[in-house]
Amino acid sequence: MSQSVRARAKISALGTYVPPRLLTNEDLEKMVDTNHDWIMDRTGIRERHIADKGVATSDLSVQAAKKALSERGLKPADLEAILVATVTPDMLFPSTACLVQHKLGAKGAWGFDLSAACSAFVYALQVGAQFIATGAHKRVMVIGADVMSSIIDYTDRATCVIFGDGAGAVILEPAEDDSVGMIDFIHEVDGSGGCSLYMPGGGSLHPATHETVDKKMHYVHQDGQAVFKFAVRKQAEICEKILQRNGLKGSDIDAFIPHQANRRIITATADRLGLKPESVIINIDCYGNTTAGTVPLAMDTARQEGRLKKGDLVLLASVGAGFTVGATLLRWAY
Ligand code: UT7
């Protein structure tokens, strides 16, 4: 990290939330031409959580945020900034961060949304960490949340089996010393991949019209194989890069917590990096791909399974629409 850094940021609390309603593979078999075995074999997903109508990304975010605050014994007003990583904001504006700030009662906090699809949480985590590192803030909340069901075409079997809804929130604070907290990050963008995973309608290029609705332009469009190939290659490459420049081997990692897009992408990365099998955190079977929610949800799974302890060396990784790519190295702080 650069010489100007005054404090290393650490994650001091984590809270997650998924809506209670389940959408299982068996449910999907009744909706589209698919089957449980194909979904399990090709993606590793068994079920996903889906928000009820009227429940938005800010609602999931607030639930996750409250859990993180209570874990740390803080009040909403103790937060100085709230960053919401999402591709499904409640609306184009105001930002979901503003809605969360109000619903939470985080008087005095400012904030904004960050758009980087599946990499948005790891990007936002670093943005928040920089506010801590520069000394600008002492308590920043970073939320990764998506209601993917709001932009999925449930007649398209190529996409509807993959995604789910969920949220996770972390609190960032200055670390007391360098034994815990953020160590390093690498982020990349390859905009040439924009056409492989996108939602064409609803922005300034194609504002909502009857035609955009008829053409299903307000749904996720994905070239699954193109994304898969890129993700398998890039996730491993960026992880190798961050390990190498920190003088580490894959086997040094205690917890590998990647974006959960496809079990095969995760295991391919783990094999290539030579990770210890017990270090690889996978919960895609229970949640599907919750976009910005996956990494904090997987952190929580690791914690609940007793696989995340103070001082553990953690590698976060993601590849998402854009294409966006990210890797973060940190030591778990509590
Ligand atoms: O988080 C954002 C990043 N997103 C990703 O990382 C997604 C990356 N891509 C993937 O995970 C995979 O490409 C998918 C899971 C989306 C698809 O798996 P695949 O092994 O690449 O399948 P495919 O698209 O090559 O399709 C294989 C076959 C096709 O049939 P034919 O042409 O061989 O007869 C598809 O029509 O599987 C068929 N298929 C399905 N069959 C049953 C596609 N979707 C389904 C389905 N159920 N849901």
Coordinates of C-alpha atoms and ligand atoms in Angstrom, one line a residue:
M1 CA 0.0 0.0 0.0
S2 CA 1.2 3.5 -0.6
Q3 CA 3.2 5.6 1.8
S4 CA 0.3 8.1 2.3
V5 CA -1.8 5.5 4.0
R6 CA -2.4 6.4 7.6
A7 CA -4.6 3.5 8.8
R8 CA -5.3 0.1 7.5
A9 CA -9.0 -0.6 7.3
K10 CA -10.5 -3.7 8.8
I11 CA -13.9 -5.4 8.6
S12 CA -15.2 -5.1 12.1
A13 CA -18.7 -6.5 11.6
L14 CA -20.8 -8.5 9.1
G15 CA -24.5 -8.9 8.7
T16 CA -26.5 -10.7 5.9
Y17 CA -30.1 -11.1 4.9
V18 CA -31.9 -13.2 2.3
P19 CA -35.7 -13.0 1.8
P20 CA -37.4 -16.1 3.3
R21 CA -39.2 -17.3 0.1
L22 CA -37.3 -20.2 -1.7
L23 CA -37.3 -20.9 -5.4
T24 CA -36.0 -24.5 -5.8
N25 CA -34.9 -26.4 -8.9
E26 CA -38.1 -28.4 -8.6
D27 CA -40.1 -25.1 -8.7
L28 CA -38.2 -24.1 -11.8
E29 CA -38.9 -27.4 -13.5
K30 CA -42.6 -26.3 -13.5
M31 CA -41.8 -22.9 -15.0
V32 CA -39.3 -23.6 -17.8
D33 CA -37.9 -26.6 -19.7
T34 CA -35.1 -27.5 -17.2
N35 CA -34.4 -30.1 -14.6
H36 CA -32.7 -30.4 -11.2
D37 CA -29.8 -32.6 -12.5
W38 CA -28.9 -30.1 -15.3
I39 CA -28.9 -27.1 -12.9
M40 CA -26.9 -29.0 -10.2
D41 CA -24.4 -30.4 -12.7
R42 CA -23.8 -27.2 -14.7
T43 CA -24.0 -24.6 -11.9
G44 CA -24.1 -26.2 -8.5
I45 CA -27.3 -24.4 -7.5
R46 CA -30.1 -26.2 -5.6
E47 CA -32.2 -23.3 -4.5
R48 CA -32.3 -19.5 -4.3
H49 CA -34.1 -16.9 -2.2
I50 CA -36.6 -14.6 -3.9
A51 CA -38.0 -11.3 -2.6
D52 CA -41.7 -10.8 -2.5
K53 CA -43.2 -8.2 -4.8
G54 CA -42.7 -4.7 -3.2
V55 CA -39.5 -5.8 -1.4
A56 CA -36.6 -3.8 -2.9
T57 CA -32.8 -3.8 -2.6
S58 CA -32.9 -1.1 0.1
D59 CA -35.1 -3.4 2.2
L60 CA -32.6 -6.3 2.1
S61 CA -29.8 -3.8 2.7
V62 CA -31.4 -2.4 5.8
Q63 CA -31.9 -5.9 7.3
A64 CA -28.3 -6.8 6.6
A65 CA -27.1 -3.4 7.9
K66 CA -29.0 -3.8 11.2
K67 CA -27.4 -7.1 11.9
A68 CA -23.9 -5.7 11.3
L69 CA -24.6 -2.8 13.5
S70 CA -26.0 -4.9 16.3
E71 CA -23.0 -7.3 16.1
R72 CA -20.7 -4.4 16.6
G73 CA -22.9 -2.7 19.2
L74 CA -23.2 0.5 17.1
K75 CA -26.1 2.8 16.4
P76 CA -27.0 3.8 12.8
A77 CA -26.0 7.3 13.6
D78 CA -22.5 6.1 14.3
L79 CA -22.0 5.5 10.5
E80 CA -20.2 8.2 8.6
A81 CA -20.7 6.8 5.1
I82 CA -22.9 4.1 3.4
L83 CA -21.8 2.6 0.1
V84 CA -24.3 0.3 -1.7
A85 CA -23.0 -2.0 -4.3
T86 CA -25.8 -3.0 -6.6
V87 CA -27.0 -3.6 -10.1
T88 CA -30.7 -3.5 -9.0
P89 CA -31.1 -0.1 -7.2
D90 CA -34.7 0.5 -6.0
M91 CA -34.9 3.1 -8.8
L92 CA -32.4 5.1 -11.0
F93 CA -32.4 7.9 -8.5
P94 CA -32.2 8.7 -5.6
S95 CA -29.5 6.2 -4.9
T96 CA -30.2 3.1 -2.8
A97 CA -27.6 4.5 -0.4
C98 CA -29.9 7.5 0.3
L99 CA -32.9 5.2 0.8
V100 CA -30.9 3.0 3.2
Q101 CA -29.6 6.0 5.1
H102 CA -33.1 7.2 5.7
K103 CA -34.7 3.8 6.5
L104 CA -31.9 3.0 8.8
G105 CA -31.9 6.4 10.5
A106 CA -28.2 6.9 9.9
K107 CA -28.3 10.6 10.5
G108 CA -25.2 12.4 9.4
A109 CA -24.0 9.6 7.1
W110 CA -23.4 10.4 3.4
G111 CA -23.2 7.7 0.7
F112 CA -23.7 6.6 -2.8
D113 CA -24.3 3.5 -5.0
L114 CA -21.5 1.7 -6.9
S115 CA -22.2 -0.1 -10.1
A116 CA -19.9 -2.9 -11.0
A117 CA -22.3 -5.9 -11.2
C118 CA -20.8 -9.0 -9.6
S119 CA -17.6 -7.2 -8.6
A120 CA -19.4 -4.3 -7.0
F121 CA -19.0 -5.5 -3.4
V122 CA -15.2 -6.0 -3.7
Y123 CA -14.9 -2.7 -5.5
A124 CA -17.0 -0.9 -2.9
L125 CA -15.0 -2.6 -0.1
Q126 CA -11.9 -0.9 -1.4
V127 CA -13.5 2.4 -1.9
G128 CA -14.6 2.3 1.7
A129 CA -11.2 1.1 2.8
Q130 CA -9.6 4.1 1.2
F131 CA -11.8 6.5 3.2
I132 CA -10.5 4.8 6.4
A133 CA -6.9 4.6 5.1
T134 CA -6.8 8.4 4.4
G135 CA -8.3 9.2 7.8
A136 CA -11.4 10.8 6.2
H137 CA -13.7 8.4 8.1
K138 CA -13.7 6.1 11.0
R139 CA -16.8 4.0 10.3
V140 CA -18.0 3.2 6.8
M141 CA -20.7 0.7 5.9
V142 CA -20.3 -1.3 2.7
I143 CA -23.4 -3.2 1.5
G144 CA -23.6 -5.6 -1.4
A145 CA -27.2 -6.2 -2.3
D146 CA -29.3 -7.3 -5.3
V147 CA -32.9 -8.2 -6.0
M148 CA -32.0 -10.0 -9.2
S149 CA -35.5 -11.5 -9.5
S150 CA -36.6 -7.9 -10.5
I151 CA -34.7 -8.1 -13.7
I152 CA -34.9 -11.8 -14.6
D153 CA -37.1 -13.2 -17.4
Y154 CA -38.6 -16.3 -15.8
T155 CA -39.4 -17.8 -19.2
D156 CA -35.6 -17.8 -20.1
R157 CA -34.1 -21.0 -18.8
A158 CA -30.6 -19.8 -19.6
T159 CA -30.7 -17.1 -17.0
C160 CA -33.6 -17.7 -14.6
V161 CA -32.0 -20.8 -13.0
I162 CA -28.9 -18.9 -12.0
F163 CA -29.8 -15.8 -10.0
G164 CA -31.2 -15.2 -6.5
D165 CA -31.8 -12.3 -4.1
G166 CA -29.7 -11.4 -1.1
A167 CA -27.6 -8.8 0.8
G168 CA -24.6 -8.5 3.0
A169 CA -23.2 -5.5 4.9
V170 CA -19.9 -5.0 6.5
I171 CA -18.6 -2.2 8.8
L172 CA -15.1 -0.8 8.1
E173 CA -13.0 0.8 10.8
P174 CA -9.3 1.5 11.3
A175 CA -7.3 -1.5 12.4
E176 CA -5.5 -1.2 15.7
D177 CA -2.3 -2.6 14.0
D178 CA -1.1 -4.2 10.8
S179 CA -1.8 -7.8 12.0
V180 CA -5.4 -7.6 10.6
G181 CA -7.3 -5.8 7.9
M182 CA -6.9 -5.0 4.2
I183 CA -3.6 -5.9 2.7
D184 CA -3.9 -5.4 -1.1
F185 CA -6.3 -5.3 -4.0
I186 CA -6.2 -5.5 -7.8
H187 CA -9.1 -4.3 -9.9
E188 CA -9.5 -4.5 -13.6
V189 CA -12.1 -3.6 -16.3
D190 CA -12.4 -5.1 -19.8
G191 CA -15.2 -3.1 -21.4
S192 CA -15.0 -5.2 -24.5
G193 CA -17.1 -7.8 -22.6
G194 CA -20.0 -5.4 -22.1
C195 CA -22.1 -7.2 -24.8
S196 CA -21.8 -10.6 -23.1
L197 CA -23.9 -9.7 -20.0
Y198 CA -26.1 -6.7 -19.8
M199 CA -29.6 -5.2 -19.4
P200 CA -30.2 -3.1 -22.4
G201 CA -33.4 -1.2 -21.4
G202 CA -34.2 1.5 -18.9
G203 CA -31.1 3.6 -19.2
S204 CA -30.6 6.8 -21.3
L205 CA -29.8 4.7 -24.4
H206 CA -33.1 2.8 -24.4
P207 CA -35.5 4.5 -22.0
A208 CA -38.6 2.5 -21.2
T209 CA -41.2 2.3 -24.0
H210 CA -43.8 -0.2 -24.9
E211 CA -41.3 -1.5 -27.5
T212 CA -38.5 -2.0 -24.9
V213 CA -40.9 -4.0 -22.8
D214 CA -42.2 -6.0 -25.7
K215 CA -38.6 -6.8 -26.7
K216 CA -37.8 -7.9 -23.1
M217 CA -35.0 -5.3 -22.9
H218 CA -35.5 -4.8 -19.1
Y219 CA -34.2 -8.3 -18.4
V220 CA -30.7 -9.7 -18.0
H221 CA -29.2 -10.9 -21.3
Q222 CA -26.3 -13.2 -21.1
D223 CA -23.9 -15.1 -23.4
G224 CA -23.3 -17.7 -20.7
Q225 CA -20.4 -19.5 -22.4
A226 CA -18.5 -16.2 -23.2
V227 CA -18.8 -15.1 -19.6
F228 CA -17.9 -18.5 -18.3
K229 CA -14.7 -18.7 -20.4
F230 CA -13.6 -15.2 -19.4
A231 CA -14.4 -15.8 -15.7
V232 CA -12.5 -19.1 -15.5
R233 CA -9.4 -17.5 -17.0
K234 CA -9.5 -14.1 -15.4
Q235 CA -10.5 -15.1 -11.9
A236 CA -7.5 -17.4 -11.6
E237 CA -5.1 -14.8 -13.3
I238 CA -6.0 -12.0 -11.0
C239 CA -5.7 -14.2 -7.9
E240 CA -2.3 -15.4 -9.1
K241 CA -1.2 -11.8 -9.6
I242 CA -2.2 -10.7 -6.1
L243 CA -0.7 -13.8 -4.5
Q244 CA 2.6 -13.3 -6.4
R245 CA 3.1 -9.7 -5.6
N246 CA 2.6 -10.4 -1.9
G247 CA 5.0 -13.3 -2.0
L248 CA 2.2 -15.9 -1.3
K249 CA 1.2 -19.3 -2.6
G250 CA -2.4 -20.6 -3.0
S251 CA -1.8 -22.9 -0.1
D252 CA -1.1 -19.9 2.2
I253 CA -4.8 -18.8 1.9
D254 CA -7.0 -19.8 4.9
A255 CA -10.3 -18.7 3.3
F256 CA -10.9 -18.2 -0.4
I257 CA -14.2 -16.3 -0.7
P258 CA -15.1 -15.8 -4.4
H259 CA -18.1 -14.5 -6.2
Q260 CA -20.6 -17.3 -6.5
A261 CA -21.5 -17.4 -10.2
N262 CA -21.0 -21.1 -11.0
R263 CA -19.5 -23.9 -8.9
R264 CA -17.3 -24.9 -11.8
I265 CA -15.7 -21.5 -12.1
I266 CA -14.9 -21.6 -8.3
T267 CA -13.4 -25.1 -8.4
A268 CA -11.4 -24.3 -11.6
T269 CA -9.8 -21.3 -9.8
A270 CA -9.2 -23.3 -6.7
D271 CA -7.4 -26.1 -8.7
R272 CA -5.3 -23.7 -10.7
L273 CA -4.2 -21.8 -7.5
G274 CA -3.5 -24.9 -5.6
L275 CA -5.8 -23.9 -2.8
K276 CA -6.4 -26.1 0.2
P277 CA -9.8 -27.7 -0.4
E278 CA -11.0 -26.7 3.1
S279 CA -10.2 -23.1 2.4
V280 CA -12.6 -22.8 -0.6
I281 CA -16.0 -21.3 0.5
I282 CA -18.9 -22.3 -1.7
N283 CA -22.6 -21.6 -0.8
I284 CA -24.0 -21.3 -4.3
D285 CA -26.1 -24.3 -3.7
C286 CA -28.3 -22.4 -1.2
Y287 CA -28.3 -18.9 -2.7
G288 CA -27.5 -19.0 -6.4
N289 CA -25.9 -16.0 -7.8
T290 CA -27.0 -12.9 -5.8
T291 CA -24.6 -10.6 -7.8
A292 CA -23.3 -8.0 -5.3
G293 CA -24.5 -10.1 -2.4
T294 CA -22.5 -13.2 -3.0
V295 CA -19.2 -12.3 -1.3
P296 CA -20.6 -11.1 2.0
L297 CA -23.0 -14.0 2.1
A298 CA -20.1 -16.4 1.5
M299 CA -18.1 -14.6 4.3
D300 CA -21.1 -15.3 6.6
T301 CA -21.2 -19.0 5.5
A302 CA -17.5 -19.3 6.2
R303 CA -18.0 -17.8 9.6
Q304 CA -21.0 -19.9 10.5
E305 CA -19.1 -23.0 9.5
G306 CA -16.2 -22.0 11.7
R307 CA -13.9 -21.5 8.8
L308 CA -13.0 -17.8 9.4
K309 CA -11.0 -16.8 12.5
K310 CA -9.1 -13.8 13.6
G311 CA -5.9 -13.5 11.7
D312 CA -6.9 -15.8 8.9
L313 CA -5.5 -14.8 5.4
V314 CA -8.5 -14.3 3.2
L315 CA -8.7 -13.9 -0.6
L316 CA -11.8 -12.4 -2.2
A317 CA -12.3 -12.7 -5.9
S318 CA -14.9 -11.7 -8.5
V319 CA -15.6 -11.5 -12.2
G320 CA -18.8 -9.8 -13.4
A321 CA -20.6 -7.9 -16.1
G322 CA -18.6 -5.2 -17.7
F323 CA -16.4 -7.2 -17.6
T324 CA -15.3 -6.3 -14.1
V325 CA -12.6 -8.2 -12.2
G326 CA -11.4 -7.9 -8.7
A327 CA -9.2 -9.5 -6.0
T328 CA -8.7 -8.5 -2.4
L329 CA -6.3 -9.8 0.2
L330 CA -7.0 -9.3 3.8
R331 CA -6.6 -10.7 7.3
W332 CA -9.8 -11.3 9.1
A333 CA -10.0 -9.1 12.1
Y334 CA -12.2 -10.7 14.8
Ligands
UT7_1 O1 -22.1 -13.5 -12.2 C1 -22.1 -13.0 -13.4 C2 -21.2 -13.8 -14.2 N1 -22.0 -14.9 -14.8 C3 -21.4 -16.1 -15.0 O2 -20.3 -16.3 -14.5 C4 -22.2 -17.1 -15.8 C5 -21.2 -17.9 -16.5 N2 -21.8 -18.9 -17.4 C6 -22.3 -20.1 -16.8 O3 -22.3 -20.2 -15.6 C7 -22.7 -21.1 -17.8 O4 -22.4 -20.8 -19.1 C8 -24.3 -21.4 -17.7 C9 -24.6 -22.0 -16.4 C10 -25.0 -20.1 -17.9 C11 -24.7 -22.3 -18.8 O5 -24.0 -23.5 -18.7 P1 -23.2 -24.1 -20.0 O6 -22.6 -25.4 -19.6 O7 -22.3 -23.1 -20.5 O8 -24.4 -24.4 -20.9 P2 -24.6 -24.0 -22.5 O9 -25.1 -22.6 -22.5 O10 -23.4 -24.3 -23.3 O11 -25.8 -24.9 -22.9 C12 -25.6 -26.3 -23.0 C13 -27.0 -26.9 -23.3 C14 -27.7 -26.2 -24.5 O12 -28.4 -27.2 -25.2 P3 -27.8 -27.8 -26.5 O13 -27.7 -26.6 -27.4 O14 -26.5 -28.5 -26.2 O15 -28.9 -28.8 -26.9 C15 -28.6 -25.3 -23.7 O16 -29.8 -25.0 -24.5 O17 -27.8 -26.8 -22.2 C16 -29.0 -26.2 -22.5 N3 -29.5 -25.4 -21.4 C17 -30.3 -25.9 -20.5 N4 -30.8 -27.1 -20.3 C18 -31.6 -27.3 -19.2 C19 -29.2 -24.1 -21.2 N5 -29.9 -23.7 -20.0 C20 -30.5 -24.8 -19.6 C21 -31.3 -25.1 -18.5 N6 -31.8 -26.3 -18.3 N7 -31.6 -24.2 -17.5

